[in-house]
Coordinates of C-alpha atoms and ligand atoms in Angstrom, one line a residue:
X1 CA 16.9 -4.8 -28.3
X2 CA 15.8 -6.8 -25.0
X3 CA 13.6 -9.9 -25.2
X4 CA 10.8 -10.7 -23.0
X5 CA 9.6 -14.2 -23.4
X6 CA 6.0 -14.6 -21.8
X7 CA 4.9 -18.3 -21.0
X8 CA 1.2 -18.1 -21.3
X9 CA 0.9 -21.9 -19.8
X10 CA 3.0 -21.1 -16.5
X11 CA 0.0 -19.5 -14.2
X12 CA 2.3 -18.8 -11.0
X13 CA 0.5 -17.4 -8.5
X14 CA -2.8 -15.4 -7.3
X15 CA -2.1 -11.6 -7.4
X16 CA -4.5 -10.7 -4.4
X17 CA -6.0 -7.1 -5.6
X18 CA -5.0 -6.0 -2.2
X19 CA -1.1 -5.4 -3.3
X20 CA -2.7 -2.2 -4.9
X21 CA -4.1 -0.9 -1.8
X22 CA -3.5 1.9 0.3
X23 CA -2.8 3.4 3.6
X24 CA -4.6 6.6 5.8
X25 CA -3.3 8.1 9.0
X26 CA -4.4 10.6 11.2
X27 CA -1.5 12.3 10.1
X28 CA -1.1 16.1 8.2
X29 CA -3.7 16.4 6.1
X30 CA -4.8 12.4 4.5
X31 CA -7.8 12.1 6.6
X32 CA -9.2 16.0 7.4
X33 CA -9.0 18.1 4.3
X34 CA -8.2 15.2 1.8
X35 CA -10.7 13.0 2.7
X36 CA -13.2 14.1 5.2
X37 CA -13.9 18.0 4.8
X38 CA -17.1 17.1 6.9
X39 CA -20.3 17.5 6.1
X40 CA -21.1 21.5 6.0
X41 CA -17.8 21.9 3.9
X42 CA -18.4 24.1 1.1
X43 CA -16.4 21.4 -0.7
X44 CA -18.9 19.0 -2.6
X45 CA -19.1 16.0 0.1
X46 CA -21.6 13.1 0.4
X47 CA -21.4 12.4 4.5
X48 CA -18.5 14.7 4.5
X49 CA -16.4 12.7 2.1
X50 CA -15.1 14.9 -0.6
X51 CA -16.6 13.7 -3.8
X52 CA -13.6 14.7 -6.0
X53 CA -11.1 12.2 -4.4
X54 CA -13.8 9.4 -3.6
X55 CA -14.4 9.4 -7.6
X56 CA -11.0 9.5 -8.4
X57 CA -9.7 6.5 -6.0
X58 CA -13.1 4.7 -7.4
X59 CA -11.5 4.8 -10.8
X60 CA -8.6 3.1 -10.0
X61 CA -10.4 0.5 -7.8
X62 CA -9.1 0.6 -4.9
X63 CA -8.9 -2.6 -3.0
X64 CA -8.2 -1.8 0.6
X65 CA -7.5 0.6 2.7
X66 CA -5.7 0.8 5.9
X67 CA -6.7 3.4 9.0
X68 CA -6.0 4.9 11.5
X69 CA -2.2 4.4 11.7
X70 CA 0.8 3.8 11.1
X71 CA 2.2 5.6 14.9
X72 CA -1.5 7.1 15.3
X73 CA -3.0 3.6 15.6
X74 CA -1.0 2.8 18.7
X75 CA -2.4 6.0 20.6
X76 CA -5.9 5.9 19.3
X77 CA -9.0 5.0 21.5
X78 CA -11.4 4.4 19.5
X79 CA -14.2 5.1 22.1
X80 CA -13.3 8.8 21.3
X81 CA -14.4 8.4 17.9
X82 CA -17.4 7.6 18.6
X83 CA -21.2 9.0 19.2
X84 CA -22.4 13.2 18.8
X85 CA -19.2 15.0 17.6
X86 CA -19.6 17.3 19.8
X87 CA -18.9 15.2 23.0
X88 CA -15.8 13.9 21.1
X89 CA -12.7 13.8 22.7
X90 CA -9.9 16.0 21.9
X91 CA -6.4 14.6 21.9
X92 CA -3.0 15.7 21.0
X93 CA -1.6 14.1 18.1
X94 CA 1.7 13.9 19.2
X95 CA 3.7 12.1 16.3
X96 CA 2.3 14.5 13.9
X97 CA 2.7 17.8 14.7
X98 CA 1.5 18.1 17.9
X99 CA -2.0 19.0 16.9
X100 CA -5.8 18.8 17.9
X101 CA -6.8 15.6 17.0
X102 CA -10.9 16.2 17.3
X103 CA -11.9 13.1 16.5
X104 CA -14.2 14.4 13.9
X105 CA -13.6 10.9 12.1
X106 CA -14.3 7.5 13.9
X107 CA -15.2 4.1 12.8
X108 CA -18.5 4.9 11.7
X109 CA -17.1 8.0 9.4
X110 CA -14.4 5.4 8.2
X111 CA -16.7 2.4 7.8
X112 CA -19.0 5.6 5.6
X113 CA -15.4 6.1 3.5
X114 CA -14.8 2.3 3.0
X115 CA -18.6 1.5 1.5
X116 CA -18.7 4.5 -0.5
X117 CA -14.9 3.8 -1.6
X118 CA -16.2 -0.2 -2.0
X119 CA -13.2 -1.7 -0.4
X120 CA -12.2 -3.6 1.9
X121 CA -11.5 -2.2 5.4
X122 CA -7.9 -2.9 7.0
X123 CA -8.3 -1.5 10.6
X124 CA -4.9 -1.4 12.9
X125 CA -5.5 -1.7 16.7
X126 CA -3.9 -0.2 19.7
X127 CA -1.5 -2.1 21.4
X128 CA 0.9 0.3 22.0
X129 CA -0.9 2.0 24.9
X130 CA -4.2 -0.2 24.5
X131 CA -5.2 -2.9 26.3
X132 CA -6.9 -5.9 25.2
X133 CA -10.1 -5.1 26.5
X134 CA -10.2 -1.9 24.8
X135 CA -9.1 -3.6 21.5
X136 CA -12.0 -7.2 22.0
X137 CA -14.6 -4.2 22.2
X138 CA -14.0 -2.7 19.0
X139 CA -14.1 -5.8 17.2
X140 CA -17.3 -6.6 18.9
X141 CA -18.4 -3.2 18.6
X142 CA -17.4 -3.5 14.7
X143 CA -18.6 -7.5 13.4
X144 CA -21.2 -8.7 16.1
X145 CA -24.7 -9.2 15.2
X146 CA -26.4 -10.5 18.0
X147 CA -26.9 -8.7 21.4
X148 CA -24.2 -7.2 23.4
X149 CA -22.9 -4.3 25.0
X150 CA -21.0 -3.3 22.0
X151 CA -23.8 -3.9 20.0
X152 CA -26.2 -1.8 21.5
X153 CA -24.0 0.9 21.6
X154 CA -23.6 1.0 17.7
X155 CA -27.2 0.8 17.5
X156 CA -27.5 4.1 19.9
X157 CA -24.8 5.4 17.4
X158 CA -27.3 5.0 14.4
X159 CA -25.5 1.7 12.9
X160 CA -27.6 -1.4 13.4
X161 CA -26.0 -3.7 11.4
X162 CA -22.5 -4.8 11.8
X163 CA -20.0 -4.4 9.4
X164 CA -17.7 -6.3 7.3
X165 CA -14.2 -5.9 8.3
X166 CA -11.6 -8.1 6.6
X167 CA -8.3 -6.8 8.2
X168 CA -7.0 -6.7 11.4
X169 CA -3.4 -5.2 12.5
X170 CA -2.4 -6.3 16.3
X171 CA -0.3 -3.4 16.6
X172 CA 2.1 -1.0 14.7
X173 CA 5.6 -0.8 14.5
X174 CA 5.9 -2.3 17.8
X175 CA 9.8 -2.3 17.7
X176 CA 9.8 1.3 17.8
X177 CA 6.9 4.2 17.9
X178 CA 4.4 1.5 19.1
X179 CA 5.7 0.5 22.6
X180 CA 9.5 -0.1 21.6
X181 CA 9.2 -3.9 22.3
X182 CA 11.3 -6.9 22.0
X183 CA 10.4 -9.3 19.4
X184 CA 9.6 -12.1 22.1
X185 CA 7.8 -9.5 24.5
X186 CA 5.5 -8.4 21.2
X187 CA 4.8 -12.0 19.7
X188 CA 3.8 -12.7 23.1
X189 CA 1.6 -9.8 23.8
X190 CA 0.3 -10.5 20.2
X191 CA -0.7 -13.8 20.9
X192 CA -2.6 -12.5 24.0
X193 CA -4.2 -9.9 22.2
X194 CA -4.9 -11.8 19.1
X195 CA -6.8 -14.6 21.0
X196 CA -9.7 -11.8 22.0
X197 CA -10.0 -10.3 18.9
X198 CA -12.8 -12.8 18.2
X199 CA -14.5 -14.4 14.8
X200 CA -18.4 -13.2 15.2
X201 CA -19.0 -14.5 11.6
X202 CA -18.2 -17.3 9.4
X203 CA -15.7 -14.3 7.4
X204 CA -13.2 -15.0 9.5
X205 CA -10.8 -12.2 10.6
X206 CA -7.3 -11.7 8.8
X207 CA -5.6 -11.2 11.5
X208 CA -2.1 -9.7 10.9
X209 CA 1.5 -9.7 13.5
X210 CA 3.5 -6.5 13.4
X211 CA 6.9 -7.5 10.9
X212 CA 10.0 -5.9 10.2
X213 CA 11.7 -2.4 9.7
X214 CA 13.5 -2.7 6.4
X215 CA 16.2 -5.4 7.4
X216 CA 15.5 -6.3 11.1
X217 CA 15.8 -9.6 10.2
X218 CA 16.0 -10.3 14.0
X219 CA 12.3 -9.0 14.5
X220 CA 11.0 -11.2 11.8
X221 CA 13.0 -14.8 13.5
X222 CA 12.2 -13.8 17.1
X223 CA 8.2 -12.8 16.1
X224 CA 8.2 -15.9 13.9
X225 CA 9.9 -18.0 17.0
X226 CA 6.7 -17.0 18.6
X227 CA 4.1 -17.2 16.7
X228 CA 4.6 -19.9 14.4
X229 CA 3.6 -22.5 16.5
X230 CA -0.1 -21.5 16.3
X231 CA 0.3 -22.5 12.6
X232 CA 0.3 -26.2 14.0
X233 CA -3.6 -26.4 14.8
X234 CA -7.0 -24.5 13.5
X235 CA -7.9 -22.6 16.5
X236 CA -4.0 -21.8 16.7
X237 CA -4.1 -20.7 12.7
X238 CA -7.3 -18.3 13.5
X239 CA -5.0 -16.0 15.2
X240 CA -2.4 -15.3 12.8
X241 CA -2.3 -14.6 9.3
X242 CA -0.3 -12.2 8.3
X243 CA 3.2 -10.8 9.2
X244 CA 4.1 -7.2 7.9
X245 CA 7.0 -5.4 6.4
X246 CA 8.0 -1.7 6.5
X247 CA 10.1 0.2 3.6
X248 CA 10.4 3.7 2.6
X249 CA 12.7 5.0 -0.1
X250 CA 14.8 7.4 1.3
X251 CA 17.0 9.1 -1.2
X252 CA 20.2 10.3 1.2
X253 CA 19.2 8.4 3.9
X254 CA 16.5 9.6 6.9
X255 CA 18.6 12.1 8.1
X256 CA 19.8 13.9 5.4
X257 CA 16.5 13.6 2.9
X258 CA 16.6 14.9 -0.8
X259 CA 13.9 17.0 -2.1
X260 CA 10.9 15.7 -4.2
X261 CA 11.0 18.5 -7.2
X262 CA 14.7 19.1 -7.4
X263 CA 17.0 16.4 -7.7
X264 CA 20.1 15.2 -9.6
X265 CA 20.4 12.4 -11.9
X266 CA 22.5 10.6 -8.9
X267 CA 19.7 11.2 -6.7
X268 CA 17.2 9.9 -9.1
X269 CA 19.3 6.4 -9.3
X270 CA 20.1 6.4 -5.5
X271 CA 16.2 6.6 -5.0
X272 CA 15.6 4.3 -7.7
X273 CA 18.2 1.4 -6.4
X274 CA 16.8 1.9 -2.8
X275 CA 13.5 1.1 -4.6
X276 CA 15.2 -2.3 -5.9
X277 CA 15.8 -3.3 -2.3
X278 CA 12.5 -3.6 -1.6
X279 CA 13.5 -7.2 -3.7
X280 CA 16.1 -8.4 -1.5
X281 CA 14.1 -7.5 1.4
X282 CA 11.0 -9.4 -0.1
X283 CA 13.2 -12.5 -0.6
X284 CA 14.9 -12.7 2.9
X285 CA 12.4 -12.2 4.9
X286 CA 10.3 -14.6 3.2
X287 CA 13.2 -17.2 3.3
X288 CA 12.6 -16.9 7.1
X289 CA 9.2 -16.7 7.3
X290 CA 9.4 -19.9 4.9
X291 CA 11.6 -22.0 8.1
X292 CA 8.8 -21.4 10.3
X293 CA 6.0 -22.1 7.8
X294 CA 6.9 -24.0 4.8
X295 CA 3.3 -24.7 4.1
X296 CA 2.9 -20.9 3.1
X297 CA 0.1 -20.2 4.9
X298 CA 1.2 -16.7 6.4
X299 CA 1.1 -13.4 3.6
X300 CA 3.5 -11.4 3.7
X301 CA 2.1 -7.8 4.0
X302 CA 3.9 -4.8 2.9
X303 CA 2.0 -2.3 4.7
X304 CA 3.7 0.9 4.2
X305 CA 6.2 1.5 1.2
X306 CA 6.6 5.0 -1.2
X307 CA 9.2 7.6 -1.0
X308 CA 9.8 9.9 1.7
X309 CA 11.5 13.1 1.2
X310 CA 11.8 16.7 2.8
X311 CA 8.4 18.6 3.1
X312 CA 7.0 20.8 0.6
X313 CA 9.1 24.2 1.8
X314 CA 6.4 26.4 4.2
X315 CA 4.5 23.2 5.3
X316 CA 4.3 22.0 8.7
X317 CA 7.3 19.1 9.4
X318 CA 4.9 16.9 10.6
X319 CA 2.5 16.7 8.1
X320 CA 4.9 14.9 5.5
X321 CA 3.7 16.8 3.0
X322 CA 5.7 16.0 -0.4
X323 CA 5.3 16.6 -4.2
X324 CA 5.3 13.8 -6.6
X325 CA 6.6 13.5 -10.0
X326 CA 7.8 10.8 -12.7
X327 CA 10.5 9.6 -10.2
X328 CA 7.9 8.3 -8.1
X329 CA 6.0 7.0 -10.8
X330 CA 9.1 4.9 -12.0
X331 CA 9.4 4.3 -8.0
X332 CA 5.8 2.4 -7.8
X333 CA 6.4 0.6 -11.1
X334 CA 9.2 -1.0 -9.6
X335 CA 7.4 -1.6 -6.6
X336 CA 4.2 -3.0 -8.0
X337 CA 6.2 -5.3 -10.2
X338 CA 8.3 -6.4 -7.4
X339 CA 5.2 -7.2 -5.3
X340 CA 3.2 -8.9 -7.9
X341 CA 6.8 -11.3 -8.9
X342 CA 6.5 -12.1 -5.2
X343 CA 2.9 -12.6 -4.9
X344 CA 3.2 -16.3 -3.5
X345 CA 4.1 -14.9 -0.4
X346 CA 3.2 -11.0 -0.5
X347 CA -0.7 -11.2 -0.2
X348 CA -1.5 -7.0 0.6
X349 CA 1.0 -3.9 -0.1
X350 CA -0.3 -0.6 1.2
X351 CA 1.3 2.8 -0.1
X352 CA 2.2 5.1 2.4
X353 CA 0.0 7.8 2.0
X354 CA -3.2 7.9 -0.1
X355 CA -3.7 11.8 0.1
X356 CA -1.8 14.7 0.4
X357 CA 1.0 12.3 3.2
X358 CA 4.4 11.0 1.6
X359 CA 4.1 9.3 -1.8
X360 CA 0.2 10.3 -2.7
X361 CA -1.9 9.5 -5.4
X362 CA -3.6 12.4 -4.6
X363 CA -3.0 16.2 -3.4
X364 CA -5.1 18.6 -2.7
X365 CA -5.1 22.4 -1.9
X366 CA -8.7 23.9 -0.4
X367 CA -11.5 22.6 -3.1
X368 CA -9.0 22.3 -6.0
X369 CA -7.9 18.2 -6.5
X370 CA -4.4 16.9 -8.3
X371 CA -4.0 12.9 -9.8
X372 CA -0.3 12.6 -9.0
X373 CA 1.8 10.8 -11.6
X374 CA 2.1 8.0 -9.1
X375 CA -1.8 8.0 -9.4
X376 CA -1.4 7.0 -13.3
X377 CA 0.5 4.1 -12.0
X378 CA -2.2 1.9 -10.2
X379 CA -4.1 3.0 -13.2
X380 CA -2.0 1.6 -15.9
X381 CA -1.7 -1.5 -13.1
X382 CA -4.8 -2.2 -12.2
X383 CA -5.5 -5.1 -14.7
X384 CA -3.0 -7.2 -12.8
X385 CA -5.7 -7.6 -9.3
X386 CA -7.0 -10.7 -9.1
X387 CA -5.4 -12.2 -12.1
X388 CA -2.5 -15.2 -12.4
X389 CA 1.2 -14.2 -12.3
X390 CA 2.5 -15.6 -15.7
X391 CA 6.3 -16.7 -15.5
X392 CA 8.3 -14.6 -18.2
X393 CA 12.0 -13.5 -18.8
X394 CA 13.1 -10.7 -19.4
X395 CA 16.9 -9.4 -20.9
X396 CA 18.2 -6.7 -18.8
X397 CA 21.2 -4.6 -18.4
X398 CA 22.5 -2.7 -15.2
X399 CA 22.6 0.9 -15.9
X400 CA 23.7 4.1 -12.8
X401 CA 26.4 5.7 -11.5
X402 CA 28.8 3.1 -9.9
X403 CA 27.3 3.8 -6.2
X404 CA 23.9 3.3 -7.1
X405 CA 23.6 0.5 -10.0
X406 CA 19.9 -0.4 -11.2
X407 CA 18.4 -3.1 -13.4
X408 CA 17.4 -0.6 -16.1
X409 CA 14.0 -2.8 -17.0
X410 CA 11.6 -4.1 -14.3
X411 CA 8.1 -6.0 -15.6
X412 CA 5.5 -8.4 -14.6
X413 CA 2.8 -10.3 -16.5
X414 CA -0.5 -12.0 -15.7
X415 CA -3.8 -13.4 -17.1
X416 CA -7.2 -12.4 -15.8
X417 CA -10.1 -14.6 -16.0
X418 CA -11.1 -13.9 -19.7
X419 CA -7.8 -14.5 -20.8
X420 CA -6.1 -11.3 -21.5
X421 CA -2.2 -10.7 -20.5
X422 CA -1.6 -7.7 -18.7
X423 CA 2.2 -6.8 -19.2
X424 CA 3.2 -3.6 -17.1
X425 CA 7.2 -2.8 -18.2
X426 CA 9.1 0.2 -16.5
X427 CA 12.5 1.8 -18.0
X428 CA 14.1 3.3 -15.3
X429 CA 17.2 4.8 -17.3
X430 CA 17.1 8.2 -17.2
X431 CA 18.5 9.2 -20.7
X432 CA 18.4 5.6 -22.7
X433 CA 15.0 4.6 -24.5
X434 CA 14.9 0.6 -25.5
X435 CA 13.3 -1.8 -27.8
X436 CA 11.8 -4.8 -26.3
X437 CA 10.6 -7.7 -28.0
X438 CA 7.8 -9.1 -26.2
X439 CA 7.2 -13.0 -27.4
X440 CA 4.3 -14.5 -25.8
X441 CA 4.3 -18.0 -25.7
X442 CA 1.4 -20.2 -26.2
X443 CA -0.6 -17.5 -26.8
X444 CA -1.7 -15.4 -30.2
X445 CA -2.9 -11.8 -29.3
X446 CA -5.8 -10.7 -31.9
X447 CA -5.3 -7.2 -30.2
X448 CA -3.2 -5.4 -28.6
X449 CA -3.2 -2.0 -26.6
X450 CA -1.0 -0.1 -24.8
X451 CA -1.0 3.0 -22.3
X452 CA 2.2 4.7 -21.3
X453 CA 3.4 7.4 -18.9
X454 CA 6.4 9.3 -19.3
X455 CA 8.1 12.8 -19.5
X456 CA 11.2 14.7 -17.8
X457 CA 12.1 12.9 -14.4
X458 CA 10.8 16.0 -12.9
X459 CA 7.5 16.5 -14.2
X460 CA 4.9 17.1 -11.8
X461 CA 1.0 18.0 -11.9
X462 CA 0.7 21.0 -9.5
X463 CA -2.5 22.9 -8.6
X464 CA -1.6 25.0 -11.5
X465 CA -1.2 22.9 -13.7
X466 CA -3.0 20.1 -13.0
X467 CA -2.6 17.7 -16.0
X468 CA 1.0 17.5 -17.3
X469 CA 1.4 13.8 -17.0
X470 CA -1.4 11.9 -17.4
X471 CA -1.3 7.8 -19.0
X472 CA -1.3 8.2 -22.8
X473 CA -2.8 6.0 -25.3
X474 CA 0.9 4.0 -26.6
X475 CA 1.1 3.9 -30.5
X476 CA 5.1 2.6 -30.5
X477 CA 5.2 -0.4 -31.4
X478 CA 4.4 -3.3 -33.9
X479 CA 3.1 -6.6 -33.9
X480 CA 3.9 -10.1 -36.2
X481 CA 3.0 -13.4 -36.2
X482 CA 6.0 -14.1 -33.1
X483 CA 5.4 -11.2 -31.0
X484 CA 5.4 -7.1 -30.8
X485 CA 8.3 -5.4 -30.8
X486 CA 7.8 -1.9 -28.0
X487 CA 9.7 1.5 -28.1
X488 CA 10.4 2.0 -24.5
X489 CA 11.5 5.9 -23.9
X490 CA 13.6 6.5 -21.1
X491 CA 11.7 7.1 -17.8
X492 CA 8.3 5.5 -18.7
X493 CA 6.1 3.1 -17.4
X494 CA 4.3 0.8 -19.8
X495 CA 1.0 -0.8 -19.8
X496 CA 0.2 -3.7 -22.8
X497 CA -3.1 -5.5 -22.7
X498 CA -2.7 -8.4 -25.1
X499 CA -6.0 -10.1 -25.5
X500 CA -7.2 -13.4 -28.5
Ligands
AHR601 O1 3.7 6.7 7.2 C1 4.3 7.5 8.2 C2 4.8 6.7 9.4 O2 5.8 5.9 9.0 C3 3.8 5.7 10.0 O3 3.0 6.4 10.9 C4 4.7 4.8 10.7 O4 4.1 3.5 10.8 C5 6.0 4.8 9.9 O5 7.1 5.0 10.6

């Protein structure tokens, strides 16, 4: 038996709903076919949105979501995106399989995704092979109001109103697939670039530097160097807000990738411990983001994060298509705990992808729709957006093979604003189930619920068989005048709402 000690009086930080959001590239098949099937799609659509997956992402509110890229955004011109589809450009998408990009889907098909998702947009500029005129425009074309040449031409593209437009990324991956840069040469060019990308309304723009790979802890001094001295006045602060941080679980390592459906019980704790350094990453690169700003005032933004195995055999290499089963789900448990423990500094996290690319919450095959079991995740999570982190402790033990040691517990716990505690509790072990004792502290719970999600490591919904993990209602456990004492079964991820 483990004790979790819950301190109902200790509210720690804001967790921003946007560390449940999500990611889209122009990449295999997120956007066209899992998204956008276009309007004459036999595919039930409203403005060529598939109405399947726009339900099912509404369910589990979806905060944010991030477009076009990821290694697209620094080879998109947006001007191609725009206006009758028929005069579209074609492109090659050349870090994704070499194929036709048509531009079928712009910024006003995006913007059309965004309001019918009800989300906030995170758009990521070119600066890769942009240029800063190209990038000024399509914030003007995107937030101004008034009269202007960008203006004018939304109008002539049916869109007379602005629209709202929260996030801005300066850039992707600039140390590698977006221009190979130096850290000094970037923050430079970011500073540039960030300077026209211009406030046309009192929302101001959250305007975000391109961070880290994993451990480059280089990138993140020498583009901190840089920019932090905007920090010292208001002007300077409008132009940065954000840095971001890159990490994919790779079990075996990027070149040597294990499957998603078959996998050994090594594997499964090699992926979950490469997981657990998302911590360690989290804390190091906010210790030196902290010596540049101890005030806090930049979020860290972890921007694409998930697992990334081989493709689904018979799919194209570049489309990055993968299964998904309880591993992953233990996988964004982790995560999501990790990134709500840290959500002083970590203001956004974006899973890399939302459908049918990398670690999905969605798949889909022609008309037919799967909910992944990663997708039951952000369900059973969602109560932690916009509530208080409460401070708790929890008893662990260290369980795995001697290469790849885990914490076998991971939780987190907030408040929301009627007073409810949200406690989400994962139990990574693959063969051990535990009983925690959860003792909340200042606080008496009139009721409790509980949802869970578990199985066989491997299970998977496939267009077959669509529904064989799903979140369950959670009967196992009891409750007393101290606390409630939870059966956690090995490879499950818990959700208790405690409310008076
Ligand atoms: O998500 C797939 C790719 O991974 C993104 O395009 C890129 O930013 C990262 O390397």
């Amino acid at each position: 038996m483990k004790r979790l000690v819950i301190n109902a009086i200790e509210k720690k930080s804001k967790i921003n709903k946007e560390l449940y959001g999500h990611f889209s590239e122009h990449l295999g098949r997120c956007i066209y076919e899992g998204l956008y099937v276009g309007e004459d799609s036999d595919i039930p659509n409203v403005n060529g949105m598939r109405s399947d997956v726009v339900e099912a992402l509404k369910a589990i509110k979806i905060p944010v979501l991030r477009w076009p890229g990821g290694c697209f955004a620094d080879e998109y011109h947006w001007k191609d995106g725009i206006g009758p589809k028929s005069s579209r450009k074609k492109m090659i998408n050349t870090h994704w399989g070499g194929v036709t990009e048509d531009n079928s889907f712009g910024t006003h098909e995006f913007m059309e995704l965004v309001s019918q998702l009800g989300c906030e947009a995170y758009i990521n500029m070119n600066v890769g092979s942009g240029s800063v005129q190209e990038m000024s425009e399509w914030v003007e074309y995107l937030t101004f109001g008034g009269l202007s040449p960008m203006a004018k031409l939304r109008e002539q593209n049916g869109r007379k109103d602005p629209w709202d437009v929260k996030y801005i990324g300066v850039g992707n991956e600039n140390w590698g697939c977006g221009g190979n840069m130096t850290p000094e040469h970037y923050a430079n060019e970011y500073r540039r670039y960030a300077t026209y990308c211009r406030n046309y309304t009192d929302k101001k723009l959250y305007k975000i530097v391109c961070g880290p790979n994993v451990d480059d802890y280089d990138w993140t001094r020498g583009v901190m160097k840089t920019v932090a001295p905007l920090l010292k006045t208001d002007s300077g602060r409008d132009l940065v807000q954000g840095i971001s941080l890159h990490h994919y679980t790779f079990p075996g390592g990027w070149d040597n990738k294990g499957k998603a459906l078959t996998f050994t019980e090594d594997e499964y704790y090699e992926t979950i411990s490469r997981t657990y350094y998302m911590e360690e990453l989290i804390t190091r690169h906010s210790h030196i983001i902290s010596e540049y700003d101890p005030k806090g005032l930049m979020g860290l933004i972890v921007d694409e994060w998930g697992t990334w195995y081989q493709v689904e055999e018979g799919t194209n290499p570049g489309f990055l298509y993968q299964q998904n089963t309880i591993r992953d789900a233990i996988v964004a448990g982790v995560n999501l705990n990790i990134f709500n423990q840290h959500s002083d500094r970590v203001k956004m996290a974006n899973i890399a992808q939302m459908v049918n690319v990398l670690q999905s919450v969605i798949l889909t095959e022609g008309p037919k729709m799967v909910k992944t079991p990663t997708y039951y995740v952000f369900d059973l999570y969602k109560d932690h957006m916009e509530a208080e982190l409460l401070g708790s402790f929890l008893e662990n033990e260290t369980i795995g093979p001697e290469k790849w040691q885990i914490p076998m517990l991971s939780h987190s716990a907030s408040m929301d604003k009627e007073g409810s505690i949200t406690v989400t509790l994962v139990n990574a072990s693959a063969g051990k189930s535990e009983s925690i004792r959860i003792l909340p502290v200042e606080y008496k719970a009139s009721s409790v619920k509980g949802r869970i999600l578990s199985g066989d490591l491997h299970d998977h919904n496939s267009f077959e068989n669509p529904d064989v993990v799903s979140a369950k209602e959670f009967t196992d456990f009891t409750q007393d005048s101290e606390g409630i004492t939870v059966n956690l079964p090995a490879g499950s991820v818990l959700c208790l709402r405690l409310s008076k």
